[in-house]
Coordinates of N, CA and C in Angstrom, one line a residue:
Q1 N 197.3 58.2 102.0 CA 197.5 58.5 100.5 C 198.8 59.2 100.4
V2 N 199.8 58.9 99.6 CA 201.0 59.6 99.3 C 200.8 60.9 98.6
Q3 N 201.4 62.0 99.1 CA 201.5 63.2 98.4 C 202.9 63.5 98.0
V4 N 203.1 64.2 96.9 CA 204.5 64.4 96.4 C 204.7 65.9 96.2
V5 N 205.9 66.3 96.5 CA 206.3 67.7 96.2 C 207.5 67.8 95.4
E6 N 207.5 68.6 94.5 CA 208.8 68.9 93.6 C 209.6 70.1 94.3
S7 N 210.9 70.0 94.0 CA 211.8 71.1 94.2 C 212.8 71.1 93.3
G8 N 213.7 72.1 93.2 CA 214.8 72.2 92.5 C 214.8 73.0 91.2
G9 N 213.5 73.4 90.7 CA 213.5 74.1 89.5 C 214.3 75.4 89.7
G10 N 214.3 76.0 88.4 CA 214.9 77.5 88.4 C 215.3 77.9 87.0
L11 N 216.3 78.8 87.0 CA 216.6 79.4 85.6 C 218.0 79.0 85.4
V12 N 218.3 78.4 84.2 CA 219.7 78.0 84.0 C 220.0 78.3 82.5
Q13 N 221.2 78.4 82.3 CA 221.7 78.7 80.8 C 221.7 77.5 80.0
P14 N 221.5 77.7 78.8 CA 221.8 76.5 77.8 C 223.0 75.8 78.1
G15 N 223.0 74.5 78.1 CA 224.2 73.6 78.4 C 224.4 73.4 79.9
G16 N 223.6 74.1 80.8 CA 223.8 73.8 82.1 C 223.0 72.6 82.7
S17 N 223.0 72.6 84.1 CA 222.4 71.4 84.7 C 221.6 71.8 85.9
L18 N 220.5 71.1 86.1 CA 219.7 71.1 87.3 C 219.3 69.9 87.8
R19 N 219.0 69.8 89.1 CA 218.6 68.5 89.7 C 217.2 68.8 90.3
L20 N 216.4 68.1 89.9 CA 214.8 68.1 90.5 C 214.7 67.0 91.5
S21 N 214.0 67.3 92.5 CA 213.8 66.3 93.6 C 212.2 66.1 93.8
C22 N 211.8 64.9 93.9 CA 210.4 64.7 94.4 C 210.4 63.9 95.7
A23 N 209.6 64.5 96.7 CA 209.6 63.9 98.0 C 208.2 63.7 98.4
T24 N 208.0 62.6 99.2 CA 206.7 62.4 99.7 C 206.5 63.2 100.9
S25 N 205.2 63.4 101.1 CA 204.8 64.2 102.5 C 204.7 63.3 103.6
G26 N 205.6 62.7 104.1 CA 205.6 62.1 105.4 C 205.4 60.5 105.2
R27 N 205.1 60.0 104.0 CA 204.8 58.5 104.1 C 205.8 58.0 102.9
T28 N 205.9 56.7 103.0 CA 206.9 55.9 102.2 C 206.6 56.0 100.8
F29 N 207.6 56.0 99.9 CA 207.6 56.0 98.5 C 207.8 54.6 98.0
T30 N 208.0 53.7 98.9 CA 208.3 52.4 98.4 C 206.9 51.7 97.8
N31 N 207.0 50.9 96.9 CA 205.8 50.4 96.2 C 205.1 51.4 95.3
Y32 N 205.8 52.5 95.0 CA 205.2 53.4 94.1 C 206.1 53.6 92.9
V33 N 205.6 53.6 91.7 CA 206.3 53.9 90.5 C 206.2 55.4 90.5
A34 N 207.5 56.0 90.0 CA 207.5 57.5 90.0 C 207.9 57.9 88.7
G35 N 207.2 58.9 88.2 CA 207.6 59.5 86.9 C 207.7 61.0 86.8
W36 N 208.3 61.6 85.9 CA 208.4 63.0 85.7 C 207.8 63.3 84.4
F37 N 207.0 64.3 84.3 CA 206.2 64.8 83.2 C 206.7 66.3 83.1
R38 N 206.4 66.9 82.0 CA 206.5 68.3 81.8 C 205.6 68.9 80.9
Q39 N 205.2 70.1 81.0 CA 204.3 71.0 80.3 C 205.0 72.2 79.7
P40 N 205.4 72.2 78.6 CA 206.1 73.5 78.0 C 204.9 74.4 77.7
P41 N 205.4 75.8 77.7 CA 204.4 76.8 77.6 C 203.5 76.6 76.1
G42 N 202.1 76.6 76.4 CA 201.3 76.5 75.2 C 201.3 74.9 74.6
K43 N 201.8 74.1 75.4 CA 201.7 72.7 74.8 C 201.1 71.7 75.9
E44 N 200.9 70.6 75.5 CA 200.3 69.5 76.4 C 201.4 69.0 77.3
R45 N 200.9 68.3 78.4 CA 201.9 67.6 79.3 C 202.6 66.4 78.5
E46 N 203.9 66.3 78.8 CA 204.5 65.2 78.1 C 205.3 64.3 79.0
F47 N 205.6 63.1 78.7 CA 206.4 62.2 79.6 C 207.8 62.5 79.4
V48 N 208.6 62.5 80.6 CA 210.0 62.7 80.6 C 210.8 61.5 81.0
A49 N 210.5 60.9 82.1 CA 211.2 59.8 82.6 C 210.4 59.1 83.7
A50 N 210.6 57.8 83.9 CA 209.9 57.1 84.9 C 210.9 56.0 85.4
I51 N 210.7 55.6 86.7 CA 211.6 54.6 87.4 C 210.6 53.7 88.2
S52 N 210.9 52.5 88.2 CA 210.2 51.3 88.9 C 210.3 51.6 90.4
W53 N 209.4 51.0 91.3 CA 209.6 51.3 92.8 C 210.8 50.4 93.2
G54 N 211.4 49.3 92.4 CA 212.4 48.7 92.9 C 213.8 49.4 92.5
G55 N 213.7 50.5 91.5 CA 214.7 51.3 91.2 C 215.6 50.6 90.0
L56 N 215.3 49.4 89.6 CA 216.1 48.8 88.5 C 215.7 49.1 87.2
N57 N 214.5 49.5 86.9 CA 213.9 49.7 85.6 C 213.6 51.2 85.4
S58 N 214.0 51.8 84.2 CA 213.6 53.2 84.0 C 213.5 53.3 82.5
H59 N 212.7 54.4 82.2 CA 212.4 54.7 80.8 C 212.4 56.1 80.6
F60 N 213.0 56.5 79.5 CA 213.1 58.1 79.1 C 212.5 58.4 77.8
A61 N 212.0 59.5 77.6 CA 211.6 60.2 76.4 C 212.9 60.4 75.5
D62 N 212.6 60.1 74.3 CA 213.7 60.3 73.2 C 214.4 61.6 73.3
S63 N 213.5 62.6 73.7 CA 214.2 64.0 73.6 C 215.2 64.2 74.9
V64 N 215.2 63.3 75.8 CA 216.0 63.5 76.9 C 217.0 62.4 77.1
K65 N 217.0 61.4 76.4 CA 217.8 60.3 76.5 C 219.3 60.8 76.4
G66 N 220.2 60.2 77.2 CA 221.6 60.7 77.2 C 221.9 61.9 77.9
R67 N 220.9 62.7 78.3 CA 221.0 64.0 79.0 C 220.5 63.9 80.4
F68 N 219.3 63.2 80.6 CA 218.6 63.1 81.9 C 218.8 61.8 82.6
T69 N 219.0 61.7 83.8 CA 218.9 60.5 84.5 C 217.8 60.6 85.6
I70 N 217.3 59.4 86.0 CA 216.5 59.4 87.1 C 216.9 58.2 88.1
S71 N 216.7 58.8 89.4 CA 217.2 57.9 90.4 C 216.2 58.0 91.6
R72 N 216.3 57.0 92.6 CA 215.5 57.1 93.8 C 216.1 56.5 94.9
D73 N 215.8 57.0 96.2 CA 216.2 56.5 97.3 C 215.0 56.3 98.3
N74 N 214.6 55.0 98.4 CA 213.3 54.7 99.1 C 213.5 55.0 100.5
A75 N 214.8 54.8 101.1 CA 215.1 55.0 102.5 C 214.7 56.6 102.8
K76 N 215.0 57.5 101.8 CA 214.8 59.0 102.0 C 213.4 59.3 101.4
N77 N 212.7 58.3 100.7 CA 211.4 58.7 100.0 C 211.7 59.9 99.1
T78 N 212.7 59.7 98.2 CA 212.8 60.8 97.1 C 213.1 60.2 95.9
V79 N 212.7 60.9 94.8 CA 213.0 60.5 93.5 C 213.7 61.8 92.7
D80 N 214.8 61.6 92.3 CA 215.5 62.8 91.7 C 215.6 62.7 90.1
L81 N 215.5 63.7 89.5 CA 215.9 63.9 88.0 C 216.9 64.8 87.8
Q82 N 218.2 64.2 87.3 CA 219.3 65.0 87.1 C 219.1 65.3 85.5
M83 N 219.2 66.7 85.3 CA 219.1 67.2 83.8 C 220.4 68.0 83.6
N84 N 221.1 67.4 82.6 CA 222.3 67.9 82.1 C 222.1 68.3 80.5
S85 N 223.2 69.1 80.1 CA 223.0 69.7 78.7 C 221.7 70.2 78.4
L86 N 221.2 71.1 79.2 CA 220.0 71.6 79.0 C 219.7 72.5 77.9
K87 N 218.6 72.6 77.2 CA 218.3 73.3 76.0 C 217.2 74.1 76.3
P88 N 217.0 75.3 75.5 CA 215.8 76.0 75.5 C 214.5 75.3 75.5
E89 N 214.5 74.3 74.7 CA 213.3 73.5 74.5 C 213.0 72.6 75.8
D90 N 213.9 72.6 76.6 CA 213.4 71.8 78.0 C 212.7 72.8 79.0
T91 N 212.5 74.1 78.5 CA 211.7 74.9 79.4 C 210.3 74.5 79.5
A92 N 209.9 74.3 80.8 CA 208.6 73.8 81.1 C 208.3 73.8 82.5
I93 N 207.0 73.5 83.0 CA 206.8 73.2 84.3 C 206.9 71.6 84.4
Y94 N 207.7 71.2 85.4 CA 208.0 69.8 85.6 C 207.2 69.3 86.8
Y95 N 206.6 68.2 86.6 CA 205.7 67.5 87.5 C 206.2 66.2 87.9
C96 N 206.1 65.8 89.1 CA 206.3 64.5 89.7 C 205.1 63.8 89.8
A97 N 205.1 62.5 89.4 CA 203.8 61.7 89.6 C 204.2 60.3 90.2
A98 N 203.1 59.7 90.8 CA 203.3 58.4 91.4 C 202.1 57.6 91.3
K99 N 202.5 56.3 91.3 CA 201.3 55.3 91.2 C 201.7 54.1 91.9
R100 N 200.9 53.6 92.9 CA 201.1 52.3 93.6 C 201.2 51.3 92.7
E101 N 202.2 50.4 92.8 CA 202.3 49.3 91.9 C 202.8 48.0 92.6
R102 N 202.2 46.9 92.3 CA 202.5 45.5 93.0 C 204.0 45.2 92.5
Y103 N 204.2 45.2 91.2 CA 205.4 44.6 90.8 C 206.5 45.6 90.7
S104 N 207.7 45.2 91.2 CA 208.8 46.1 91.4 C 209.5 46.7 90.2
D105 N 209.3 46.0 89.0 CA 210.0 46.3 87.7 C 209.2 47.1 86.8
Y106 N 207.9 47.4 87.2 CA 207.0 48.1 86.3 C 207.2 49.6 86.2
V107 N 207.1 50.2 84.9 CA 207.3 51.6 84.8 C 205.9 52.1 84.0
F108 N 205.5 53.3 84.2 CA 204.4 53.8 83.4 C 204.7 55.0 82.7
I109 N 204.3 55.2 81.4 CA 204.8 56.4 80.7 C 203.6 57.2 80.2
R110 N 202.4 56.9 80.6 CA 201.3 57.8 80.2 C 200.8 58.5 81.4
P111 N 200.5 59.7 81.3 CA 200.0 60.5 82.4 C 198.8 60.0 83.0
E112 N 197.8 59.2 82.3 CA 196.6 58.8 82.8 C 196.9 57.5 83.8
E113 N 198.0 57.0 83.7 CA 198.4 55.9 84.5 C 198.8 56.2 85.9
Y114 N 199.0 57.5 86.2 CA 199.4 58.0 87.4 C 198.2 58.7 88.1
D115 N 198.1 58.5 89.4 CA 197.0 59.1 90.2 C 197.4 60.1 91.3
I116 N 198.7 60.2 91.4 CA 199.3 61.2 92.4 C 200.2 62.2 91.7
W117 N 200.0 63.5 91.8 CA 200.7 64.4 91.2 C 201.2 65.6 92.0
G118 N 202.2 66.1 91.8 CA 202.9 67.4 92.6 C 202.2 68.6 91.8
Q119 N 202.5 69.6 92.4 CA 202.1 70.9 92.0 C 202.9 71.4 90.7
G120 N 204.2 70.9 90.6 CA 205.1 71.3 89.5 C 206.0 72.3 90.1
T121 N 207.2 72.3 89.3 CA 208.2 73.3 89.4 C 208.7 73.9 88.1
Q122 N 208.9 75.1 88.1 CA 209.3 75.7 86.9 C 210.9 75.5 86.5
V123 N 211.2 75.1 85.3 CA 212.4 75.1 84.7 C 212.5 75.9 83.5
T124 N 213.4 76.9 83.6 CA 213.6 77.8 82.4 C 215.1 77.8 82.0
V125 N 215.2 77.4 80.8 CA 216.6 77.4 80.0 C 216.7 78.6 79.1
S126 N 217.4 79.5 79.5 CA 217.5 80.7 78.8 C 218.9 81.4 79.0
S127 N 219.4 82.0 77.9 CA 220.7 82.9 78.1 C 220.2 84.3 78.4

């Protein structure tokens, strides 16, 4: 069973950038859809972005379109979330999620569609 670990969170000023990374613990990430979710303080977990295991299909929440990009390197077993033009409302715990999938171009956007979750990494956007 694949396990995932997030890294790259921290404190950044509004307008700044951060790059989050999700890595597997020793096993291949190939054949797994990967997604990023976040949970702002006092709110429910929400979808941020997802990428198919083939890497050619991705989907973003409207709130991050044009600011965030998602990419993956199956040879390195990593999925990255590049976050630019960060806003205070992006403050949240960010979670990486994964789900094994047969088809290379599928993405999932609902948290219940994923069965592998990381522990999360805190992102704080504040001046």
